[in-house]
């Protein structure tokens, strides 16, 4: 059951349409979710994010092969508190960041909207996220809003080296490069955390590794930390577990379950990037091909919509009758994977579950069947069952392997079963802008909340903030919102200025 608390927020920003959201004056509904309430089942390891690959197309990795750890580098300002692949790439990285800014309007509005105010003045944010042009825009927005930041990568493959260099050149201590080893990964986090003269008071995490590391290695830092903002399913799962066990010692905001994350990142981002990932890796024409999508949640819905538009013959597998019924009514045949395994040309997993595609399915698949995963876990496809003596693996191009059966049958495995779009294509900046803005607001909220508003628990952002994030992105489309009259507001029992829906509304 959802517990709800009434609370006020302490930040004020201009809306794109000129009105101002005054979080200080408003009492708002805040969903506080306890550890054991109605969430989907999760089963990721703490370092999932460190090994999942993430889109980093365009980030060069062919430069100097020596480890950045062995090299002494300095910025033009003479700073050396960073570790990136090659600081000389900063200029190129800066251009990438400038381009990304254009597609991230809400963060730019936040910068301007603060009107010289620094809602994050005094904040010392320790971050662990993918280091791409999009996150660079977020990091630099936090700096404009007054925060000091130190950053490490949450993933060993995803760093755009030039962007990391540009961030370092711009004065943010960054510890990350593309192709870190597992050991490098933890070394970077430790260097990021372990600055002797700098103590964090906020954490922005994606995957939970940073939070986990501080708990394990530097627990005393939590005395100063006002809160954690976490984006990923994996990290949120850990936080809820800690909360349930009474081991969570600071408040945390769950960005993953914000409407502005789930309904945009999961659905629209996947709808566009599934095709990009498939085209870049296979070059196959999909019109008329038979495709099965496992899981009809947000990601599955996006993938199905995109592929249907190409003229594919679509099947869906589901365990949940509600999602199965949605798939039926959207015009998809709901089947068991085993029933269609022989005939399909493409299998896409997006369940967040493990071993959804097993050896029994793989045995039936036809020669040339393409297999890929869009879910967060790289265990949706039982790859272990493909690592047997009689099967031969052939790397045919980056991120594309053929698994060859003794009779010559080939299964085309993309991105080694990791997230296809994040491994093999780019993700639309505009969608990431929505999530990044939510992260920034969550940080501001936790940082500026009066003592006692947030306890040692995991919270969702107030719906008012979700609406605010959406509002900031509307001008891009020249969208004109209607306004409720006083009479209509009274009739619906809502405030004229929102929130427009109750917390249980599902969109
Ligand atoms: N690739 C990306 O860019 C991206 C973006 C967002 C989320 N994700 C990840 O994608 C996964 C799915 O996200 P979502 O928002 O769609 O989640 P969701 O919970 O809305 O949907 C998952 C669906 O899979 C179904 N399912 C579970 N086990 C199944 C099984 N054995 N067979 C068939 N169906 C099964 C569930 O009933 C559910 O409807 C998560 O792991 C999430 O972290 C990926």
Coordinates of C-alpha atoms and ligand atoms in Angstrom, one line a residue:
X1 CA 0.0 0.0 0.0
X2 CA 1.3 3.5 -0.8
X3 CA 2.0 5.7 2.2
X4 CA 1.5 9.3 1.4
X5 CA 2.9 12.4 3.2
X6 CA 2.1 16.0 2.7
X7 CA 5.0 18.2 2.4
X8 CA 6.2 21.4 0.7
X9 CA 9.1 21.8 -1.6
X10 CA 11.6 24.5 -1.4
X11 CA 12.5 25.5 -4.9
X12 CA 10.9 27.9 -7.4
X13 CA 11.3 27.9 -11.1
X14 CA 9.7 29.7 -14.0
X15 CA 7.4 27.7 -16.1
X16 CA 7.9 27.9 -19.9
X17 CA 4.6 29.7 -20.2
X18 CA 5.6 32.4 -17.9
X19 CA 3.8 31.3 -14.7
X20 CA 5.9 30.3 -11.8
X21 CA 5.9 27.1 -9.9
X22 CA 6.4 28.0 -6.2
X23 CA 7.2 24.8 -4.5
X24 CA 7.9 26.7 -1.2
X25 CA 4.3 27.7 -0.8
X26 CA 2.6 24.6 -1.9
X27 CA 1.7 21.6 0.2
X28 CA 2.2 18.7 -2.0
X29 CA 1.4 15.0 -2.0
X30 CA 4.5 12.9 -1.8
X31 CA 4.4 9.3 -2.4
X32 CA 6.5 7.4 0.0
X33 CA 6.9 3.8 -0.9
X34 CA 8.0 1.3 1.5
X35 CA 10.3 -1.5 0.6
X36 CA 7.7 -4.3 0.3
X37 CA 5.0 -2.6 -1.8
X38 CA 3.7 -3.4 -5.2
X39 CA 6.9 -3.2 -7.2
X40 CA 7.9 -5.5 -9.9
X41 CA 10.3 -8.3 -9.0
X42 CA 13.9 -7.5 -9.6
X43 CA 16.9 -9.7 -9.7
X44 CA 20.0 -7.7 -10.7
X45 CA 23.4 -7.8 -9.1
X46 CA 24.8 -4.6 -7.6
X47 CA 27.3 -4.2 -10.4
X48 CA 24.9 -4.9 -13.2
X49 CA 25.3 -1.3 -14.4
X50 CA 29.1 -1.6 -14.4
X51 CA 29.0 -4.4 -16.9
X52 CA 26.0 -3.5 -19.0
X53 CA 27.1 -1.7 -22.1
X54 CA 25.6 1.7 -22.9
X55 CA 25.6 3.7 -26.1
X56 CA 28.8 5.5 -26.8
X57 CA 28.8 5.7 -30.5
X58 CA 31.3 8.1 -31.6
X59 CA 33.6 8.0 -28.6
X60 CA 37.0 7.1 -29.8
X61 CA 38.8 4.3 -28.1
X62 CA 41.6 3.6 -30.4
X63 CA 44.0 6.2 -29.0
X64 CA 46.9 5.5 -26.7
X65 CA 46.5 1.9 -25.4
X66 CA 48.3 2.6 -22.1
X67 CA 46.0 2.8 -19.0
X68 CA 45.0 6.4 -18.1
X69 CA 45.9 5.4 -14.5
X70 CA 49.6 5.3 -15.6
X71 CA 49.6 8.7 -17.2
X72 CA 49.9 12.1 -15.6
X73 CA 47.6 14.7 -17.3
X74 CA 46.8 18.3 -16.7
X75 CA 44.1 20.7 -17.9
X76 CA 44.9 24.0 -19.3
X77 CA 44.3 25.4 -15.9
X78 CA 46.9 23.1 -14.5
X79 CA 44.4 20.8 -12.7
X80 CA 45.2 17.2 -12.3
X81 CA 42.4 15.9 -10.1
X82 CA 40.8 13.7 -12.8
X83 CA 41.6 10.6 -14.8
X84 CA 40.3 10.4 -18.4
X85 CA 41.6 8.7 -21.5
X86 CA 43.0 11.8 -23.2
X87 CA 42.5 15.3 -21.9
X88 CA 43.5 16.6 -25.4
X89 CA 40.1 15.4 -26.8
X90 CA 38.4 18.1 -24.7
X91 CA 37.6 20.4 -27.6
X92 CA 35.9 17.7 -29.5
X93 CA 34.0 16.6 -26.4
X94 CA 32.9 20.2 -25.9
X95 CA 31.3 20.3 -29.3
X96 CA 29.4 17.1 -28.5
X97 CA 28.1 18.7 -25.2
X98 CA 27.1 21.8 -27.1
X99 CA 25.1 19.7 -29.6
X100 CA 23.4 17.8 -26.8
X101 CA 22.3 21.0 -25.1
X102 CA 20.1 21.8 -28.1
X103 CA 18.1 18.7 -27.5
X104 CA 17.9 19.1 -23.8
X105 CA 15.8 22.2 -23.5
X106 CA 14.5 21.7 -19.9
X107 CA 18.0 21.6 -18.4
X108 CA 18.8 24.8 -20.2
X109 CA 15.6 26.4 -18.9
X110 CA 16.5 25.2 -15.4
X111 CA 19.8 27.1 -15.8
X112 CA 18.1 30.2 -16.9
X113 CA 15.0 29.8 -14.7
X114 CA 17.0 29.9 -11.5
X115 CA 17.6 33.5 -12.6
X116 CA 21.0 33.7 -10.9
X117 CA 19.8 31.9 -7.8
X118 CA 21.8 29.0 -6.8
X119 CA 19.5 26.3 -5.4
X120 CA 22.4 24.0 -5.1
X121 CA 24.9 26.4 -3.6
X122 CA 27.0 24.4 -1.1
X123 CA 25.9 21.1 -2.6
X124 CA 28.8 18.7 -3.2
X125 CA 27.4 16.1 -5.5
X126 CA 29.1 12.8 -6.0
X127 CA 27.9 11.2 -9.2
X128 CA 28.1 7.8 -10.8
X129 CA 26.3 7.7 -14.2
X130 CA 27.0 7.0 -17.8
X131 CA 29.4 9.7 -18.9
X132 CA 28.0 10.9 -22.2
X133 CA 27.2 14.2 -23.8
X134 CA 23.7 14.0 -22.2
X135 CA 25.0 13.5 -18.7
X136 CA 27.6 16.2 -19.2
X137 CA 24.7 18.6 -19.8
X138 CA 23.2 17.4 -16.5
X139 CA 26.5 17.7 -14.6
X140 CA 27.2 21.2 -15.9
X141 CA 23.6 22.2 -15.2
X142 CA 24.2 21.2 -11.5
X143 CA 27.3 23.3 -11.5
X144 CA 25.5 26.3 -12.9
X145 CA 22.9 25.8 -10.1
X146 CA 25.7 26.1 -7.6
X147 CA 26.8 22.5 -7.0
X148 CA 30.4 21.2 -6.9
X149 CA 30.5 17.8 -8.6
X150 CA 32.8 14.8 -8.8
X151 CA 32.0 12.1 -11.2
X152 CA 32.7 8.5 -12.1
X153 CA 31.2 6.2 -14.7
X154 CA 28.6 3.6 -13.8
X155 CA 29.5 1.5 -16.7
X156 CA 32.8 0.2 -18.1
X157 CA 31.9 0.6 -21.8
X158 CA 29.7 3.7 -22.0
X159 CA 32.0 6.6 -21.4
X160 CA 32.5 9.0 -24.3
X161 CA 36.2 9.7 -23.8
X162 CA 36.1 13.1 -25.4
X163 CA 33.1 14.2 -23.3
X164 CA 34.9 13.0 -20.1
X165 CA 37.9 15.1 -21.2
X166 CA 35.7 18.2 -21.8
X167 CA 34.2 17.8 -18.4
X168 CA 37.6 17.6 -16.8
X169 CA 38.9 20.6 -18.8
X170 CA 35.8 22.5 -17.6
X171 CA 36.8 21.8 -14.0
X172 CA 34.8 18.8 -13.0
X173 CA 36.9 16.0 -11.5
X174 CA 36.0 13.0 -13.7
X175 CA 37.3 9.5 -13.3
X176 CA 36.2 7.4 -16.3
X177 CA 37.2 6.1 -19.7
X178 CA 35.7 3.7 -22.2
X179 CA 36.8 0.1 -21.7
X180 CA 37.7 0.2 -18.0
X181 CA 38.5 -3.2 -16.4
X182 CA 36.4 -4.2 -13.4
X183 CA 39.3 -3.2 -11.3
X184 CA 39.6 0.2 -13.0
X185 CA 35.9 0.7 -12.4
X186 CA 36.2 0.4 -8.6
X187 CA 39.5 2.4 -8.7
X188 CA 37.7 5.2 -10.4
X189 CA 34.9 5.2 -7.9
X190 CA 37.3 5.1 -5.1
X191 CA 39.3 8.0 -6.5
X192 CA 36.1 9.9 -7.0
X193 CA 34.9 9.3 -3.4
X194 CA 38.2 9.4 -1.6
X195 CA 39.3 13.0 -2.1
X196 CA 40.9 14.0 1.2
X197 CA 39.9 17.6 1.0
X198 CA 36.4 17.2 -0.3
X199 CA 33.4 15.6 1.4
X200 CA 30.1 14.9 -0.6
X201 CA 26.7 15.9 0.8
X202 CA 24.6 14.5 -2.1
X203 CA 24.8 11.3 -4.2
X204 CA 23.5 10.9 -7.8
X205 CA 23.7 7.2 -8.6
X206 CA 22.8 5.0 -11.6
X207 CA 23.0 1.4 -10.6
X208 CA 23.7 1.6 -6.9
X209 CA 27.5 0.9 -7.2
X210 CA 28.6 4.2 -5.8
X211 CA 26.1 4.1 -2.9
X212 CA 27.2 0.5 -2.2
X213 CA 30.9 1.5 -2.2
X214 CA 30.4 4.3 0.2
X215 CA 28.4 2.1 2.6
X216 CA 31.2 -0.5 2.4
X217 CA 34.4 1.6 2.3
X218 CA 33.5 5.1 3.6
X219 CA 30.4 4.8 5.8
X220 CA 31.4 7.8 7.9
X221 CA 30.7 10.0 4.8
X222 CA 27.0 9.4 5.3
X223 CA 27.1 11.7 8.3
X224 CA 27.3 14.6 5.9
X225 CA 25.1 13.2 3.1
X226 CA 21.6 14.7 2.8
X227 CA 20.3 12.2 0.3
X228 CA 20.7 9.8 -2.6
X229 CA 19.0 10.2 -6.0
X230 CA 18.9 6.9 -7.9
X231 CA 17.9 6.3 -11.4
X232 CA 18.1 2.6 -12.2
X233 CA 15.9 -0.4 -11.5
X234 CA 18.9 -2.2 -9.9
X235 CA 19.9 0.7 -7.6
X236 CA 16.3 1.3 -6.5
X237 CA 15.9 -2.4 -5.7
X238 CA 18.9 -2.2 -3.4
X239 CA 17.7 0.9 -1.7
X240 CA 14.3 -0.6 -1.0
X241 CA 16.1 -3.7 0.4
X242 CA 18.3 -1.5 2.6
X243 CA 15.2 0.4 3.7
X244 CA 13.4 -2.8 4.6
X245 CA 16.3 -4.1 6.5
X246 CA 16.6 -0.7 8.4
X247 CA 20.1 -0.1 6.9
X248 CA 19.2 2.9 4.8
X249 CA 20.6 5.9 6.7
X250 CA 19.8 8.8 4.4
X251 CA 16.6 9.6 2.4
X252 CA 16.6 8.5 -1.2
X253 CA 14.5 9.6 -4.2
X254 CA 13.5 6.9 -6.7
X255 CA 13.7 8.6 -10.1
X256 CA 13.2 5.3 -11.9
X257 CA 9.6 5.1 -11.0
X258 CA 8.8 8.7 -11.8
X259 CA 6.1 9.0 -14.5
X260 CA 8.5 11.2 -16.5
X261 CA 11.1 8.4 -16.5
X262 CA 9.0 5.3 -17.1
X263 CA 6.5 6.7 -19.6
X264 CA 9.1 8.4 -21.7
X265 CA 12.5 6.8 -21.4
X266 CA 11.2 3.2 -21.4
X267 CA 8.6 3.7 -24.1
X268 CA 9.6 6.4 -26.5
X269 CA 13.3 6.0 -26.2
X270 CA 13.0 2.3 -27.0
X271 CA 10.5 2.9 -29.7
X272 CA 13.1 4.9 -31.6
X273 CA 16.3 3.2 -30.6
X274 CA 15.3 -0.4 -31.2
X275 CA 15.3 0.3 -34.9
X276 CA 18.6 2.2 -34.8
X277 CA 20.2 -0.7 -32.9
X278 CA 18.9 -3.3 -35.3
X279 CA 19.8 -1.4 -38.5
X280 CA 23.3 -0.6 -37.4
X281 CA 24.0 -4.2 -36.5
X282 CA 22.2 -6.2 -39.1
X283 CA 21.2 -4.0 -42.0
X284 CA 18.2 -6.4 -42.5
X285 CA 15.0 -5.3 -44.0
X286 CA 12.2 -6.1 -41.5
X287 CA 9.0 -5.6 -43.6
X288 CA 7.2 -8.9 -43.8
X289 CA 9.5 -10.6 -41.3
X290 CA 8.1 -12.4 -38.3
X291 CA 9.1 -11.0 -34.9
X292 CA 8.4 -12.0 -31.4
X293 CA 8.7 -9.5 -28.5
X294 CA 9.0 -11.1 -25.0
X295 CA 7.3 -8.8 -22.5
X296 CA 4.7 -6.2 -23.3
X297 CA 5.6 -3.6 -20.6
X298 CA 6.7 -0.1 -21.6
X299 CA 9.8 -1.2 -23.4
X300 CA 7.9 -4.0 -25.2
X301 CA 5.2 -1.6 -26.3
X302 CA 7.7 0.7 -27.8
X303 CA 9.5 -2.0 -29.7
X304 CA 6.3 -3.5 -31.0
X305 CA 5.0 -0.1 -32.2
X306 CA 8.2 0.6 -34.0
X307 CA 8.4 -2.8 -35.7
X308 CA 4.8 -3.0 -36.6
X309 CA 5.2 0.3 -38.5
X310 CA 7.8 -1.4 -40.6
X311 CA 5.3 -4.0 -41.7
X312 CA 6.5 -6.9 -39.6
X313 CA 4.3 -9.8 -38.5
X314 CA 4.3 -9.5 -34.8
X315 CA 3.9 -11.9 -31.8
X316 CA 4.1 -11.1 -28.1
X317 CA 4.8 -13.3 -25.1
X318 CA 3.6 -12.2 -21.7
X319 CA 3.1 -13.7 -18.2
X320 CA 0.8 -10.9 -17.0
X321 CA -2.8 -11.2 -18.3
X322 CA -3.4 -7.5 -18.2
X323 CA -0.4 -6.8 -20.5
X324 CA -1.3 -9.8 -22.6
X325 CA -4.8 -8.3 -23.1
X326 CA -3.3 -5.0 -24.0
X327 CA -1.2 -6.7 -26.7
X328 CA -4.2 -8.5 -28.1
X329 CA -6.2 -5.3 -28.3
X330 CA -3.2 -3.6 -30.0
X331 CA -3.4 -6.2 -32.6
X332 CA -0.6 -8.6 -31.7
X333 CA -0.9 -12.3 -31.4
X334 CA 0.0 -13.4 -27.8
X335 CA 1.8 -16.7 -27.9
X336 CA 4.3 -18.9 -26.0
X337 CA 7.8 -18.5 -27.3
X338 CA 8.1 -22.2 -27.8
X339 CA 5.1 -22.1 -30.2
X340 CA 6.7 -19.5 -32.6
X341 CA 10.4 -20.2 -32.1
X342 CA 10.7 -22.2 -35.3
X343 CA 9.2 -19.5 -37.6
X344 CA 10.4 -16.2 -36.3
X345 CA 13.2 -14.1 -37.9
X346 CA 13.8 -11.9 -34.9
X347 CA 13.4 -12.4 -31.1
X348 CA 13.6 -9.4 -28.8
X349 CA 13.5 -9.8 -25.0
X350 CA 12.3 -6.9 -22.8
X351 CA 11.0 -8.5 -19.6
X352 CA 13.6 -7.5 -17.0
X353 CA 13.4 -11.2 -16.1
X354 CA 16.1 -13.9 -16.5
X355 CA 16.4 -16.8 -18.9
X356 CA 13.3 -15.9 -20.9
X357 CA 15.0 -17.4 -23.9
X358 CA 16.5 -20.8 -23.0
X359 CA 18.3 -23.5 -24.9
X360 CA 15.0 -25.2 -25.7
X361 CA 13.9 -22.1 -27.7
X362 CA 17.3 -21.7 -29.3
X363 CA 17.3 -25.3 -30.5
X364 CA 14.1 -24.6 -32.4
X365 CA 15.1 -21.3 -34.0
X366 CA 15.8 -21.3 -37.7
X367 CA 19.0 -20.5 -39.4
X368 CA 19.7 -16.8 -39.4
X369 CA 17.3 -16.0 -36.6
X370 CA 18.3 -12.7 -34.9
X371 CA 18.3 -12.6 -31.2
X372 CA 18.6 -9.5 -29.0
X373 CA 17.7 -8.0 -25.7
X374 CA 16.3 -4.6 -24.7
X375 CA 15.8 -5.3 -21.0
X376 CA 18.1 -4.1 -18.3
X377 CA 19.5 -7.4 -17.4
X378 CA 22.0 -9.2 -19.7
X379 CA 20.6 -12.5 -18.4
X380 CA 17.3 -12.5 -20.3
X381 CA 18.9 -14.8 -22.8
X382 CA 20.4 -17.8 -21.2
X383 CA 23.9 -17.3 -22.8
X384 CA 25.4 -20.0 -20.5
X385 CA 23.4 -22.6 -22.4
X386 CA 25.1 -21.4 -25.6
X387 CA 28.6 -21.8 -24.2
X388 CA 28.9 -25.5 -24.9
X389 CA 31.5 -27.5 -26.7
X390 CA 29.4 -28.3 -29.8
X391 CA 28.5 -24.7 -30.5
X392 CA 31.0 -22.4 -32.2
X393 CA 31.0 -18.6 -31.7
X394 CA 32.1 -16.4 -34.6
X395 CA 32.4 -12.6 -34.2
X396 CA 31.3 -11.3 -37.5
X397 CA 31.4 -7.6 -36.7
X398 CA 31.5 -5.5 -33.5
X399 CA 28.5 -6.4 -31.3
X400 CA 27.4 -9.2 -33.7
X401 CA 28.2 -12.9 -33.0
X402 CA 27.1 -15.9 -34.9
X403 CA 26.5 -19.0 -32.8
X404 CA 27.0 -21.9 -35.1
X405 CA 25.3 -25.3 -34.6
X406 CA 27.0 -28.5 -35.7
X407 CA 24.6 -28.7 -38.7
X408 CA 25.6 -25.2 -39.8
X409 CA 22.6 -23.4 -38.4
X410 CA 23.5 -19.8 -37.3
X411 CA 21.8 -17.7 -34.6
X412 CA 22.7 -14.0 -34.9
X413 CA 23.3 -12.7 -31.4
X414 CA 23.5 -9.0 -31.0
X415 CA 25.5 -7.1 -28.3
X416 CA 26.2 -10.4 -26.4
X417 CA 22.7 -10.2 -25.0
X418 CA 23.2 -6.8 -23.4
X419 CA 20.8 -3.9 -24.0
X420 CA 20.8 -3.6 -27.8
X421 CA 20.0 0.1 -28.1
X422 CA 22.4 1.3 -25.4
X423 CA 25.2 -1.0 -26.8
X424 CA 24.8 -0.4 -30.5
X425 CA 23.1 2.9 -31.1
X426 CA 22.5 6.2 -29.6
X427 CA 19.5 7.1 -27.4
X428 CA 17.6 10.2 -28.2
X429 CA 18.9 13.2 -26.2
X430 CA 15.4 14.6 -25.9
X431 CA 14.2 11.7 -23.9
X432 CA 17.3 11.7 -21.7
X433 CA 16.6 15.4 -21.1
X434 CA 13.3 14.4 -19.4
X435 CA 15.1 11.9 -17.1
X436 CA 18.0 14.2 -16.4
X437 CA 15.7 17.1 -15.5
X438 CA 13.9 14.8 -13.1
X439 CA 17.2 13.9 -11.6
X440 CA 18.2 17.5 -11.2
X441 CA 14.9 18.4 -9.5
X442 CA 15.2 15.4 -7.2
X443 CA 18.7 16.6 -6.1
X444 CA 17.4 20.1 -5.5
X445 CA 14.4 18.8 -3.6
X446 CA 16.5 16.6 -1.3
X447 CA 19.2 19.2 -0.8
X448 CA 16.9 22.1 0.0
X449 CA 14.2 20.2 1.9
X450 CA 13.9 21.4 5.5
X451 CA 15.2 19.0 8.2
X452 CA 12.8 16.2 8.9
X453 CA 10.8 16.3 5.7
X454 CA 12.5 13.2 4.4
X455 CA 13.2 10.3 6.7
X456 CA 15.6 7.4 6.0
X457 CA 13.4 5.9 3.4
X458 CA 12.8 5.8 -0.4
X459 CA 10.5 8.4 -1.9
X460 CA 9.0 9.2 -5.3
X461 CA 9.1 12.8 -6.5
X462 CA 5.8 14.7 -6.0
X463 CA 3.6 14.5 -9.1
X464 CA 3.8 18.3 -9.3
X465 CA 7.4 18.0 -10.2
X466 CA 6.7 15.3 -12.9
X467 CA 4.2 17.8 -14.4
X468 CA 6.8 20.5 -14.2
X469 CA 9.3 18.4 -16.0
X470 CA 6.8 17.6 -18.8
X471 CA 5.8 21.3 -19.0
X472 CA 9.4 22.3 -19.5
X473 CA 9.6 20.1 -22.6
X474 CA 6.3 21.3 -24.2
X475 CA 7.7 24.5 -25.9
X476 CA 9.9 22.3 -28.1
X477 CA 6.7 21.2 -29.8
X478 CA 5.0 24.5 -29.7
X479 CA 2.3 22.7 -27.6
X480 CA -0.4 24.9 -26.2
X481 CA -1.9 23.6 -22.9
X482 CA -5.5 24.3 -22.1
X483 CA -6.3 25.7 -18.7
X484 CA -9.1 24.6 -16.4
X485 CA -11.5 27.2 -15.4
X486 CA -12.3 27.8 -11.7
X487 CA -15.6 26.0 -12.2
X488 CA -14.0 23.1 -13.9
X489 CA -11.3 22.8 -11.3
X490 CA -14.0 22.7 -8.6
X491 CA -15.9 20.1 -10.6
X492 CA -12.9 17.8 -10.9
X493 CA -11.7 18.5 -7.3
X494 CA -8.2 19.6 -8.4
X495 CA -6.2 22.8 -8.1
X496 CA -6.1 24.9 -11.3
X497 CA -2.3 24.7 -11.3
X498 CA -2.1 20.9 -10.7
X499 CA -1.4 18.3 -9.8
X500 CA -3.9 17.3 -12.4
X501 CA -4.1 13.6 -11.5
X502 CA -4.1 11.6 -8.3
X503 CA -1.0 9.6 -7.5
X504 CA -2.6 6.4 -8.5
X505 CA -3.3 7.6 -12.0
X506 CA -1.5 5.3 -14.5
X507 CA -1.3 7.4 -17.7
Ligands
LIG1 N1 16.9 -0.6 -23.4 C1 16.5 0.5 -22.8 O1 16.8 1.7 -23.2 C2 15.6 0.4 -21.5 C3 15.0 1.6 -21.1 C4 14.1 1.4 -20.0 C5 14.1 0.2 -19.3 N2 14.8 -0.8 -19.8 C6 14.7 -2.2 -19.1 O2 13.8 -3.0 -19.9 C7 13.1 -3.9 -19.0 C8 11.6 -3.8 -19.1 O3 11.2 -2.5 -18.8 P1 9.7 -2.1 -18.7 O4 9.6 -0.7 -18.3 O5 9.0 -2.5 -20.0 O6 9.2 -3.1 -17.6 P2 7.7 -3.6 -17.3 O7 7.7 -4.2 -16.0 O8 6.8 -2.5 -17.6 O9 7.5 -4.8 -18.5 C9 8.1 -6.0 -18.4 C10 7.1 -7.0 -18.9 O10 7.6 -8.3 -19.0 C11 6.7 -9.3 -18.6 N3 7.4 -10.5 -18.3 C12 8.1 -10.8 -17.1 N4 8.6 -12.1 -17.2 C13 8.2 -12.5 -18.4 C14 8.4 -13.8 -19.1 N5 9.1 -14.8 -18.6 N6 7.8 -13.9 -20.3 C15 7.1 -12.9 -20.9 N7 6.9 -11.7 -20.3 C16 7.4 -11.5 -19.1 C17 6.1 -8.6 -17.4 O11 4.8 -9.1 -17.1 C18 6.0 -7.1 -17.8 O12 4.7 -6.8 -18.4 C19 13.6 -3.6 -17.6 O13 14.7 -4.4 -17.3 C20 14.1 -2.2 -17.7 O14 15.1 -1.8 -16.8 C21 15.5 -0.8 -20.9

